[in-house]
Short mmCIF file of C-alpha atoms (C1' of nucleotides) and ligand atoms in Angstrom, two decimals:
data_model
loop_
_atom_site.label_atom_id
_atom_site.label_comp_id
_atom_site.label_asym_id
_atom_site.label_seq_id
_atom_site.Cartn_x
_atom_site.Cartn_y
_atom_site.Cartn_z
CA UNK N 1 -0.22 0.06 -0.23
CA UNK N 2 1.23 3.71 -0.94
CA UNK N 3 1.89 5.48 2.11
CA UNK N 4 -0.19 8.99 2.91
CA UNK N 5 2.81 10.95 2.01
CA UNK N 6 3.01 9.20 -1.31
CA UNK N 7 -0.83 9.50 -1.92
CA UNK N 8 -0.57 13.12 -1.21
CA UNK N 9 2.41 13.61 -3.66
CA UNK N 10 0.82 11.79 -6.37
CA UNK N 11 -2.45 13.51 -5.86
CA UNK N 12 -0.74 17.10 -5.77
CA UNK N 13 0.95 16.40 -8.97
CA UNK N 14 -2.06 15.36 -10.49
CA UNK N 15 -3.84 18.61 -9.57
CA UNK N 16 -1.05 20.62 -10.35
CA UNK N 17 -0.86 19.12 -13.71
CA UNK N 18 -4.88 19.93 -14.54
CA UNK N 19 -4.10 23.82 -14.19
CA UNK N 20 -0.64 24.28 -15.81
CA UNK N 21 -1.55 22.40 -18.86
CA UNK N 22 2.17 21.74 -19.34
CA UNK N 23 3.35 18.24 -19.04
CA UNK N 24 5.84 18.67 -16.36
CA UNK N 25 5.43 19.74 -13.04
CA UNK N 26 8.62 21.91 -11.47
CA UNK N 27 10.07 20.89 -8.21
CA UNK N 28 9.77 24.44 -6.87
CA UNK N 29 6.12 24.20 -7.72
CA UNK N 30 5.43 20.99 -6.14
CA UNK N 31 7.55 21.72 -3.03
CA UNK N 32 5.47 24.96 -2.53
CA UNK N 33 1.99 22.44 -2.69
CA UNK N 34 3.52 19.94 -0.66
CA UNK N 35 4.62 22.30 2.00
CA UNK N 36 8.40 21.08 2.17
CA UNK N 37 11.54 22.30 1.10
CA UNK N 38 12.86 22.06 -2.48
CA UNK N 39 15.37 19.28 -1.75
CA UNK N 40 12.70 17.32 0.10
CA UNK N 41 10.33 17.49 -3.00
CA UNK N 42 13.44 15.97 -5.27
CA UNK N 43 14.23 13.16 -2.77
CA UNK N 44 10.59 12.06 -3.00
CA UNK N 45 9.98 12.46 -6.47
CA UNK N 46 13.31 10.39 -7.10
CA UNK N 47 11.83 7.60 -4.90
CA UNK N 48 8.05 7.74 -6.69
CA UNK N 49 10.08 7.41 -9.90
CA UNK N 50 12.07 4.24 -8.69
CA UNK N 51 8.68 3.08 -7.63
CA UNK N 52 7.49 3.60 -11.48
CA UNK N 53 4.66 6.19 -10.14
CA UNK N 54 6.42 8.99 -12.17
CA UNK N 55 8.47 10.45 -14.57
CA UNK N 56 11.45 12.38 -13.43
CA UNK N 57 13.50 14.86 -15.58
CA UNK N 58 16.30 16.74 -13.52
CA UNK N 59 15.91 20.28 -13.81
CA UNK N 60 12.32 19.65 -16.02
CA UNK N 61 10.12 18.27 -13.37
CA UNK N 62 7.95 15.66 -12.75
CA UNK N 63 4.77 13.88 -14.18
CA UNK N 64 2.69 11.01 -13.44
CA UNK N 65 3.12 7.49 -15.14
CA UNK N 66 -0.10 5.54 -15.86
CA UNK N 67 0.28 3.84 -12.72
CA UNK N 68 0.76 7.04 -10.86
CA UNK N 69 -2.27 8.81 -12.07
CA UNK N 70 -4.08 5.47 -11.60
CA UNK N 71 -3.64 5.86 -7.62
CA UNK N 72 -3.94 9.87 -7.88
CA UNK N 73 -7.45 9.29 -9.11
CA UNK N 74 -8.39 6.74 -6.16
CA UNK N 75 -7.10 9.20 -3.71
CA UNK N 76 -9.19 12.01 -5.31
CA UNK N 77 -12.38 9.57 -5.38
CA UNK N 78 -11.88 8.59 -1.98
CA UNK N 79 -11.42 12.59 -1.24
CA UNK N 80 -14.23 13.40 -2.91
CA UNK N 81 -16.59 10.92 -1.76
CA UNK N 82 -15.64 11.68 1.92
CA UNK N 83 -16.30 15.39 1.39
CA UNK N 84 -19.96 14.65 0.00
CA UNK N 85 -20.75 12.18 3.09
CA UNK N 86 -19.61 14.80 5.68
CA UNK N 87 -22.00 17.61 4.09
CA UNK N 88 -25.02 15.35 3.07
CA UNK N 89 -24.85 12.86 5.93
CA UNK N 90 -22.92 14.29 8.95
CA UNK N 91 -24.17 17.80 7.79
CA UNK N 92 -20.60 19.26 8.06
CA UNK N 93 -20.34 22.88 6.66
CA UNK N 94 -19.01 22.68 3.17
CA UNK N 95 -16.44 25.41 4.00
CA UNK N 96 -14.48 22.77 6.53
CA UNK N 97 -15.07 19.47 4.72
CA UNK N 98 -12.03 19.37 2.43
CA UNK N 99 -9.56 20.07 5.40
CA UNK N 100 -11.39 16.82 6.97
CA UNK N 101 -11.21 14.92 4.10
CA UNK N 102 -7.24 15.64 3.78
CA UNK N 103 -6.77 13.15 6.31
CA UNK N 104 -9.87 10.72 6.10
CA UNK N 105 -8.77 10.34 2.44
CA UNK N 106 -6.00 7.83 3.68
CA UNK N 107 -7.86 5.86 6.16
CA UNK N 108 -10.85 4.40 4.43
CA UNK N 109 -10.70 0.92 2.58
CA UNK N 110 -12.44 -0.15 -0.81
CA UNK N 111 -15.45 -1.55 1.08
CA UNK N 112 -16.02 1.68 3.48
CA UNK N 113 -15.76 3.59 -0.05
CA UNK N 114 -18.01 1.57 -1.79
CA UNK N 115 -20.62 1.56 1.08
CA UNK N 116 -20.18 5.71 0.96
CA UNK N 117 -20.61 5.41 -2.94
CA UNK N 118 -23.83 3.31 -2.27
CA UNK N 119 -25.29 5.40 0.48
CA UNK N 120 -24.62 8.81 -1.73
CA UNK N 121 -26.39 7.15 -4.91
CA UNK N 122 -23.66 7.03 -7.02
CA UNK N 123 -22.96 10.68 -7.13
CA UNK N 124 -20.42 12.41 -10.18
CA UNK N 125 -19.43 15.58 -7.96
CA UNK N 126 -18.68 16.56 -4.49
CA UNK N 127 -19.91 19.66 -2.59
CA UNK N 128 -17.71 21.96 -4.60
CA UNK N 129 -18.54 20.80 -7.81
CA UNK N 130 -15.23 18.53 -8.30
CA UNK N 131 -15.94 15.57 -10.32
CA UNK N 132 -15.71 12.36 -8.53
CA UNK N 133 -13.25 9.64 -10.45
CA UNK N 134 -15.17 6.52 -11.10
CA UNK N 135 -14.04 3.39 -9.59
CA UNK N 136 -12.36 2.52 -12.85
CA UNK N 137 -10.38 5.65 -12.44
CA UNK N 138 -12.47 8.11 -15.17
CA UNK N 139 -13.45 11.41 -14.77
CA UNK N 140 -15.63 12.97 -17.25
CA UNK N 141 -14.17 15.86 -18.86
CA UNK N 142 -15.80 18.89 -17.86
CA UNK N 143 -15.72 21.82 -20.42
CA UNK N 144 -17.27 24.81 -18.85
CA UNK N 145 -16.93 28.40 -19.17
CA UNK N 146 -16.58 30.57 -15.82
CA UNK N 147 -18.37 33.93 -14.54
CA UNK N 148 -15.14 35.50 -16.09
CA UNK N 149 -15.82 34.24 -19.78
CA UNK N 150 -19.58 33.30 -20.14
CA UNK N 151 -22.04 35.70 -22.13
CA UNK N 152 -23.44 38.59 -20.79
CA UNK N 153 -26.92 38.91 -19.84
CA UNK N 154 -28.06 35.31 -19.81
CA UNK N 155 -28.96 33.19 -17.12
CA UNK N 156 -26.32 30.31 -16.28
CA UNK N 157 -25.73 27.67 -13.34
CA UNK N 158 -22.61 27.67 -11.13
CA UNK N 159 -21.83 24.11 -11.27
CA UNK N 160 -18.10 24.31 -9.59
CA UNK N 161 -15.72 26.40 -7.45
CA UNK N 162 -12.20 26.29 -7.97
CA UNK N 163 -11.15 26.82 -4.52
CA UNK N 164 -11.09 24.88 -0.77
CA UNK N 165 -10.20 28.00 0.97
CA UNK N 166 -12.72 27.92 4.02
CA UNK N 167 -12.83 31.62 4.14
CA UNK N 168 -13.45 31.96 0.57
CA UNK N 169 -16.26 29.31 0.72
CA UNK N 170 -17.95 30.75 3.63
CA UNK N 171 -18.14 34.30 1.31
CA UNK N 172 -19.35 32.16 -1.70
CA UNK N 173 -21.87 30.68 0.79
CA UNK N 174 -23.22 34.20 2.10
CA UNK N 175 -23.48 35.46 -1.65
CA UNK N 176 -25.60 32.55 -2.50
CA UNK N 177 -22.90 31.79 -5.30
CA UNK N 178 -22.66 27.98 -4.36
CA UNK N 179 -23.27 25.28 -7.15
CA UNK N 180 -26.73 25.07 -8.84
CA UNK N 181 -27.01 28.78 -8.18
CA UNK N 182 -28.35 30.33 -11.22
CA UNK N 183 -26.90 33.87 -12.00
CA UNK N 184 -26.53 36.38 -14.63
CA UNK N 185 -23.36 38.43 -15.50
CA UNK N 186 -24.47 42.09 -16.26
CA UNK N 187 -21.27 43.64 -16.98
CA UNK N 188 -17.61 43.35 -17.25
CA UNK N 189 -15.21 45.86 -17.25
CA UNK N 190 -11.62 44.95 -18.23
CA UNK N 191 -10.05 47.95 -17.11
CA UNK N 192 -11.37 47.94 -13.87
CA UNK N 193 -11.14 44.00 -13.71
CA UNK N 194 -14.23 44.10 -12.37
CA UNK N 195 -17.53 41.32 -13.20
CA UNK N 196 -20.93 42.48 -12.21
CA UNK N 197 -23.86 40.08 -11.80
CA UNK N 198 -27.17 39.52 -10.44
CA UNK N 199 -28.05 36.03 -8.30
CA UNK N 200 -31.60 34.99 -9.93
CA UNK N 201 -32.87 33.27 -6.55
CA UNK N 202 -31.95 36.83 -4.72
CA UNK N 203 -35.33 38.92 -4.77
CA UNK N 204 -33.63 42.17 -3.55
CA UNK N 205 -32.09 42.03 -6.83
CA UNK N 206 -28.71 43.24 -5.32
CA UNK N 207 -25.76 43.08 -7.71
CA UNK N 208 -22.40 41.70 -6.50
CA UNK N 209 -18.95 42.89 -8.01
CA UNK N 210 -16.19 40.40 -8.24
CA UNK N 211 -12.44 40.77 -9.55
CA UNK N 212 -11.86 39.10 -12.85
CA UNK N 213 -9.31 36.33 -11.19
CA UNK N 214 -12.34 35.69 -8.53
CA UNK N 215 -15.09 35.50 -11.21
CA UNK N 216 -12.57 32.77 -12.84
CA UNK N 217 -13.23 30.45 -9.97
CA UNK N 218 -16.70 30.08 -10.75
CA UNK N 219 -17.65 27.64 -13.54
CA UNK N 220 -20.94 27.77 -15.10
CA UNK N 221 -23.23 26.19 -17.75
CA UNK N 222 -26.59 26.80 -19.34
CA UNK N 223 -29.35 26.23 -16.60
CA UNK R 1 -0.64 15.71 18.22
CA UNK R 2 -0.41 12.54 19.17
CA UNK R 3 0.98 10.04 16.59
CA UNK R 4 -1.04 7.04 14.92
CA UNK R 5 1.59 4.89 16.73
CA UNK R 6 1.27 6.40 20.37
CA UNK R 7 -2.37 6.68 20.23
CA UNK R 8 -2.45 2.42 19.25
CA UNK R 9 0.02 2.05 22.06
CA UNK R 10 -2.07 3.90 24.72
CA UNK R 11 -5.00 2.24 23.38
CA UNK R 12 -3.98 -1.19 23.76
CA UNK R 13 -2.47 -0.55 27.04
CA UNK R 14 -5.85 1.08 28.13
CA UNK R 15 -7.59 -2.56 27.02
CA UNK R 16 -5.06 -4.99 28.24
CA UNK R 17 -5.37 -3.47 31.90
CA UNK R 18 -9.26 -3.82 31.59
CA UNK R 19 -8.79 -7.78 31.44
CA UNK R 20 -5.98 -8.39 33.77
CA UNK R 21 -6.89 -6.33 36.68
CA UNK R 22 -2.98 -6.01 37.98
CA UNK R 23 -1.91 -2.28 37.54
CA UNK R 24 1.09 -3.09 35.36
CA UNK R 25 1.02 -4.82 32.09
CA UNK R 26 4.27 -6.59 31.38
CA UNK R 27 6.45 -5.75 28.02
CA UNK R 28 5.81 -9.11 26.45
CA UNK R 29 1.98 -8.78 26.87
CA UNK R 30 2.06 -5.45 25.11
CA UNK R 31 4.46 -6.40 22.30
CA UNK R 32 2.19 -9.04 21.64
CA UNK R 33 -0.79 -6.80 20.96
CA UNK R 34 1.30 -4.27 19.19
CA UNK R 35 2.85 -7.16 17.04
CA UNK R 36 6.17 -5.59 17.25
CA UNK R 37 9.45 -7.31 19.20
CA UNK R 38 9.85 -6.95 22.75
CA UNK R 39 12.69 -4.60 21.84
CA UNK R 40 10.36 -2.16 19.98
CA UNK R 41 7.95 -2.02 22.82
CA UNK R 42 10.55 -0.97 25.48
CA UNK R 43 11.89 1.50 23.55
CA UNK R 44 8.47 2.91 22.65
CA UNK R 45 7.06 2.60 26.34
CA UNK R 46 10.24 4.70 27.44
CA UNK R 47 9.36 7.58 25.08
CA UNK R 48 6.16 7.45 26.22
CA UNK R 49 6.97 7.58 29.63
CA UNK R 50 9.29 10.61 28.64
CA UNK R 51 6.06 12.20 27.75
CA UNK R 52 4.39 11.70 30.92
CA UNK R 53 1.57 9.49 29.19
CA UNK R 54 2.57 6.26 31.06
CA UNK R 55 4.15 5.13 34.29
CA UNK R 56 7.12 2.66 33.12
CA UNK R 57 9.39 0.38 35.87
CA UNK R 58 11.80 -1.84 34.19
CA UNK R 59 11.14 -5.72 34.25
CA UNK R 60 7.63 -4.72 36.03
CA UNK R 61 5.94 -3.27 33.13
CA UNK R 62 3.65 -0.23 32.20
CA UNK R 63 0.66 1.64 32.92
CA UNK R 64 -1.13 4.82 31.97
CA UNK R 65 -0.64 8.06 33.60
CA UNK R 66 -3.92 10.37 34.02
CA UNK R 67 -3.09 12.12 30.65
CA UNK R 68 -2.13 8.65 28.86
CA UNK R 69 -5.79 7.01 30.19
CA UNK R 70 -7.38 10.42 29.01
CA UNK R 71 -6.03 10.20 25.59
CA UNK R 72 -6.77 6.39 25.17
CA UNK R 73 -10.60 6.96 26.14
CA UNK R 74 -10.40 9.40 23.36
CA UNK R 75 -8.89 7.29 20.85
CA UNK R 76 -11.60 4.88 22.01
CA UNK R 77 -14.39 6.97 21.83
CA UNK R 78 -13.71 7.49 18.01
CA UNK R 79 -13.17 3.84 17.50
CA UNK R 80 -16.73 3.02 18.85
CA UNK R 81 -18.68 6.10 17.32
CA UNK R 82 -17.03 5.28 13.89
CA UNK R 83 -17.81 1.54 14.08
CA UNK R 84 -21.60 2.54 14.91
CA UNK R 85 -21.75 4.75 11.86
CA UNK R 86 -20.40 2.20 9.88
CA UNK R 87 -22.61 -0.33 10.96
CA UNK R 88 -25.87 2.19 11.36
CA UNK R 89 -25.46 4.77 8.58
CA UNK R 90 -23.19 2.61 6.27
CA UNK R 91 -24.55 -0.50 6.62
CA UNK R 92 -21.30 -2.43 7.03
CA UNK R 93 -21.44 -5.82 8.49
CA UNK R 94 -20.73 -5.62 12.39
CA UNK R 95 -18.03 -8.61 11.92
CA UNK R 96 -15.97 -6.24 9.44
CA UNK R 97 -16.20 -2.63 11.22
CA UNK R 98 -13.31 -3.08 13.92
CA UNK R 99 -10.66 -3.30 11.56
CA UNK R 100 -12.25 -0.48 9.50
CA UNK R 101 -12.39 1.69 12.51
CA UNK R 102 -8.69 0.82 13.46
CA UNK R 103 -7.58 3.35 10.86
CA UNK R 104 -9.98 5.61 10.88
CA UNK R 105 -10.07 6.42 14.33
CA UNK R 106 -6.77 8.53 13.63
CA UNK R 107 -7.97 10.28 10.90
CA UNK R 108 -11.23 12.18 12.39
CA UNK R 109 -11.29 15.65 14.01
CA UNK R 110 -13.10 16.41 17.07
CA UNK R 111 -15.53 18.48 14.61
CA UNK R 112 -16.35 15.23 12.75
CA UNK R 113 -16.53 13.11 15.83
CA UNK R 114 -19.26 15.36 17.40
CA UNK R 115 -21.13 15.20 14.24
CA UNK R 116 -21.38 11.32 14.28
CA UNK R 117 -22.33 11.49 17.83
CA UNK R 118 -24.90 14.19 17.28
CA UNK R 119 -26.61 11.64 14.01
CA UNK R 120 -26.46 8.54 16.31
CA UNK R 121 -28.29 10.18 18.66
CA UNK R 122 -25.44 10.21 21.54
CA UNK R 123 -25.29 6.56 21.95
CA UNK R 124 -23.76 4.75 24.64
CA UNK R 125 -22.38 1.33 23.03
CA UNK R 126 -21.16 0.27 20.16
CA UNK R 127 -22.13 -2.42 17.81
CA UNK R 128 -20.68 -5.05 19.83
CA UNK R 129 -22.17 -3.63 23.12
CA UNK R 130 -18.75 -2.01 24.02
CA UNK R 131 -19.72 1.17 26.19
CA UNK R 132 -18.80 4.66 24.32
CA UNK R 133 -16.52 7.05 26.46
CA UNK R 134 -18.05 10.32 27.02
CA UNK R 135 -16.42 13.46 25.61
CA UNK R 136 -15.23 13.97 28.90
CA UNK R 137 -13.64 10.80 29.10
CA UNK R 138 -16.05 8.88 31.50
CA UNK R 139 -16.97 5.38 30.90
CA UNK R 140 -19.87 3.89 32.91
CA UNK R 141 -18.96 0.95 35.06
CA UNK R 142 -20.65 -2.01 33.47
CA UNK R 143 -20.90 -4.83 36.14
CA UNK R 144 -22.44 -7.75 34.04
CA UNK R 145 -22.15 -11.46 34.09
CA UNK R 146 -21.81 -13.90 31.26
CA UNK R 147 -23.05 -16.81 29.66
CA UNK R 148 -20.53 -19.04 31.95
CA UNK R 149 -21.62 -17.24 35.11
CA UNK R 150 -25.15 -16.15 34.99
CA UNK R 151 -28.05 -18.37 36.45
CA UNK R 152 -29.48 -21.14 34.68
CA UNK R 153 -32.88 -21.40 33.20
CA UNK R 154 -33.49 -17.62 33.44
CA UNK R 155 -33.81 -15.23 30.64
CA UNK R 156 -31.08 -13.06 30.03
CA UNK R 157 -30.49 -10.47 27.39
CA UNK R 158 -27.08 -10.44 25.75
CA UNK R 159 -25.44 -7.07 25.88
CA UNK R 160 -21.72 -7.10 24.91
CA UNK R 161 -19.43 -9.55 22.83
CA UNK R 162 -16.16 -9.46 23.99
CA UNK R 163 -14.56 -10.16 20.94
CA UNK R 164 -13.67 -8.35 17.57
CA UNK R 165 -12.47 -11.22 15.55
CA UNK R 166 -14.43 -11.30 12.25
CA UNK R 167 -14.75 -14.98 12.32
CA UNK R 168 -16.13 -15.45 15.76
CA UNK R 169 -18.80 -12.67 15.00
CA UNK R 170 -19.90 -13.94 11.77
CA UNK R 171 -20.38 -17.57 13.78
CA UNK R 172 -22.32 -14.89 16.48
CA UNK R 173 -24.42 -13.69 13.90
CA UNK R 174 -25.50 -17.01 12.64
CA UNK R 175 -26.29 -18.05 15.85
CA UNK R 176 -28.49 -14.94 16.57
CA UNK R 177 -26.40 -14.58 19.71
CA UNK R 178 -25.79 -10.84 19.01
CA UNK R 179 -26.70 -7.82 21.61
CA UNK R 180 -30.20 -7.62 22.50
CA UNK R 181 -30.90 -11.41 21.88
CA UNK R 182 -32.92 -13.13 24.71
CA UNK R 183 -31.10 -16.58 25.60
CA UNK R 184 -31.58 -18.82 28.43
CA UNK R 185 -28.84 -21.10 30.20
CA UNK R 186 -30.25 -24.77 30.21
CA UNK R 187 -26.97 -26.54 31.72
CA UNK R 188 -23.68 -26.28 32.53
CA UNK R 189 -21.20 -29.47 32.44
CA UNK R 190 -18.09 -28.13 34.16
CA UNK R 191 -16.09 -31.26 33.68
CA UNK R 192 -17.09 -31.32 29.81
CA UNK R 193 -16.34 -27.12 29.91
CA UNK R 194 -20.04 -27.02 28.08
CA UNK R 195 -22.59 -24.50 28.38
CA UNK R 196 -25.95 -25.66 26.74
CA UNK R 197 -28.57 -22.65 25.70
CA UNK R 198 -31.30 -21.81 24.17
CA UNK R 199 -32.28 -18.65 22.09
CA UNK R 200 -35.81 -17.17 23.02
CA UNK R 201 -36.20 -15.71 19.64
CA UNK R 202 -35.29 -18.63 17.78
CA UNK R 203 -38.62 -20.81 17.04
CA UNK R 204 -36.96 -23.85 16.30
CA UNK R 205 -36.36 -24.54 19.82
CA UNK R 206 -32.67 -25.77 19.04
CA UNK R 207 -30.25 -25.78 21.48
CA UNK R 208 -26.22 -24.40 21.32
CA UNK R 209 -23.22 -25.70 22.74
CA UNK R 210 -20.38 -23.53 23.77
CA UNK R 211 -17.46 -23.92 25.78
CA UNK R 212 -16.81 -22.11 28.79
CA UNK R 213 -14.34 -19.95 27.30
CA UNK R 214 -16.63 -18.83 24.64
CA UNK R 215 -19.61 -18.44 26.61
CA UNK R 216 -17.57 -16.21 29.18
CA UNK R 217 -17.34 -13.89 25.87
CA UNK R 218 -21.16 -13.31 26.22
CA UNK R 219 -21.94 -10.62 28.52
CA UNK R 220 -25.65 -10.51 29.84
CA UNK R 221 -27.99 -8.97 31.91
CA UNK R 222 -31.69 -9.20 33.14
CA UNK R 223 -33.76 -8.60 29.96
"C1'" DC U 1 31.09 34.94 -25.07
"C1'" DT U 2 31.23 36.03 -19.97
"C1'" DT U 3 28.81 37.10 -16.01
"C1'" DC U 4 24.92 36.15 -12.68
"C1'" DC U 5 21.02 34.54 -10.71
"C1'" DA U 6 17.16 31.71 -9.67
"C1'" DA U 7 15.74 26.84 -9.59
"C1'" DT U 8 17.48 23.00 -8.39
"C1'" DT U 9 19.90 19.10 -6.36
"C1'" DT U 10 23.19 17.03 -3.37
"C1'" DT U 11 25.08 16.64 1.30
"C1'" DG U 12 24.75 15.54 6.03
"C1'" DA U 13 22.12 15.38 9.49
"C1'" DC U 14 17.96 14.37 12.34
"C1'" DT U 15 13.45 11.89 14.19
"C1'" DA U 16 9.86 8.06 14.65
"C1'" DA U 17 9.41 3.74 14.16
"C1'" DT U 18 10.95 -0.68 13.78
"C1'" DC U 19 13.90 -5.40 13.80
"C1'" DA U 20 17.45 -8.86 15.08
"C1'" DA U 21 20.42 -10.40 18.05
"C1'" DA U 22 23.27 -9.90 21.98
"C1'" DG U 23 23.34 -9.17 26.87
"C1'" DT U 24 21.34 -8.98 31.58
"C1'" DA U 25 18.14 -9.89 35.10
"C1'" DT U 26 14.26 -12.34 37.46
"C1'" DA U 27 12.03 -16.26 38.70
"C1'" DC U 28 11.98 -21.42 38.68
"C1'" DT U 29 13.90 -25.79 39.72
"C1'" DG U 30 16.34 -29.14 41.58
"C1'" DC M 1 21.97 -22.25 47.08
"C1'" DA M 2 23.61 -22.86 42.43
"C1'" DG M 3 21.89 -23.49 37.54
"C1'" DT M 4 19.09 -22.34 34.07
"C1'" DA M 5 14.99 -20.68 31.38
"C1'" DT M 6 12.48 -17.15 30.33
"C1'" DA M 7 11.32 -12.33 29.95
"C1'" DC M 8 13.03 -8.27 29.25
"C1'" DT M 9 16.71 -4.47 28.06
"C1'" DT M 10 20.31 -2.69 24.77
"C1'" DT M 11 22.77 -2.32 20.92
"C1'" DG M 12 23.23 -1.45 16.19
"C1'" DA M 13 21.17 -0.89 12.11
"C1'" DT M 14 17.52 -0.11 8.83
"C1'" DT M 15 13.66 2.66 6.12
"C1'" DA M 16 10.68 6.81 5.70
"C1'" DG M 17 10.02 11.50 5.54
"C1'" DT M 18 12.23 15.63 6.53
"C1'" DC M 19 15.33 20.14 6.97
"C1'" DA M 20 19.49 23.00 6.47
"C1'" DA M 21 22.81 24.80 3.83
"C1'" DA M 22 25.88 24.00 0.49
"C1'" DA M 23 26.83 22.95 -4.66
"C1'" DT M 24 25.52 22.93 -9.13
"C1'" DT M 25 23.41 24.05 -13.63
"C1'" DG M 26 21.01 26.18 -17.45
"C1'" DG M 27 19.40 30.14 -19.30
"C1'" DA M 28 18.91 35.36 -19.27
"C1'" DA M 29 21.66 39.59 -19.43
"C1'" DG M 30 24.74 42.44 -20.75
MN1 LIG O 301 -4.24 13.88 2.06
MN1 LIG O 302 -14.07 19.34 -3.32
MN1 LIG O 303 -5.82 1.92 15.44
MN1 LIG O 304 -16.30 -3.01 19.24
#
DNA sequence: CTTCCAATTTTGACTAATCAAAGTATACTG
DNA sequence: CAGTATACTTTGATTAGTCAAAATTGGAAG
């Protein structure tokens, strides 16, 4: 069995590659994500390479092998199913479940995972809208726009939040910008880097202004 | 935070002292329970003593300090609440939950624990009838007899099984000797070391024969 | 081309947890 | 009481994961 440490490295490498579409993750980036010194990351990655879980090219970076990606997806599946269990069954606040799942994801067996999946009715997304990989290790590729890029003056449905930071999530909750909410972007001001929008379900007709960077963290699709 | 290893040692010391009422647990016994070599147990216990979690007397053994017992009870609380969650909510077989909880008990926070406790309605016993320590670290002292010692020909209620071994628990399930079952001991033969009993809920009026040792693992009280 | 810098790798050291095997003390046994 | 068996402790070594600090390198800037 892969250790907790190994699982965390693989998951982090997987997630890092999602954003920056380049094949290799540089060591400095990985070290930052794992909150270790660069030397530690280098040492660890060489060990992972020996175990054929990653490919490593000195001074270029690291990328997952087939086996490594497979393992990373399993960890991600556990993480996201646990998050959903914590929210739906144990009624924890969605702003907190990421941190909790970070530990629990390493402690549950295939049996327990299957039981959670069954209880929740084979869900396809976690509380933040992040897709849950299948038991076979497949992720349905999402091609969503965001509040920073979607068409103006048309209602769209928020389907995913690309941020796990508790304070940010509490803010999102406050605004009513949670997944499933219907919103309409009214205006974008590129120079001010501002996005003005209205939340359909908010009767008070109040507008919200978000920066472009924040708006980009809300993925949306047609309602 | 205490490591997983430390939590397991403390819990094992606590449980070992329950049975053998002597104050000190000998190193050999602890090493066996922890499935490590005696030298490892000695080394570890000396570290625990330095952290004031146990008292250690060379060649006599180890016992929990106030702080150590407190921590052990917290681990036990997590373990037993997790077991109950797995059985009641996730519908896992009670023969398997002990092993599962053995890992999960180290991964859940106070927040998650409280949520489980709330969801389950502040239960006082786990699926095996083992008492769940309170958040404050108290255990209600149970004074039960067992099928090996209870009066003959009187109905009694099974309240606790002192064994976590999956095969044994499956056998218990099969017989219908699970907690809450009502049984009546018909006869004891000390020489043959045999206990004959009937399960009240079993219409077929079949008898079971258990050895004295096995019978002693079923704690009972008046129905 | 040289020079220099930032990112990376290497080196040496440390902690937690473990084992094998050698040494020691206690308890039993005659 | 001496001799031995058993339980325990000590010693030396190993593995996983980590950091600090020194060494290296690949490229950007002049
Ligand atoms: Mn994690
Ligand atoms: Mn999530
Ligand atoms: Mn455990
Ligand atoms: Mn139990």
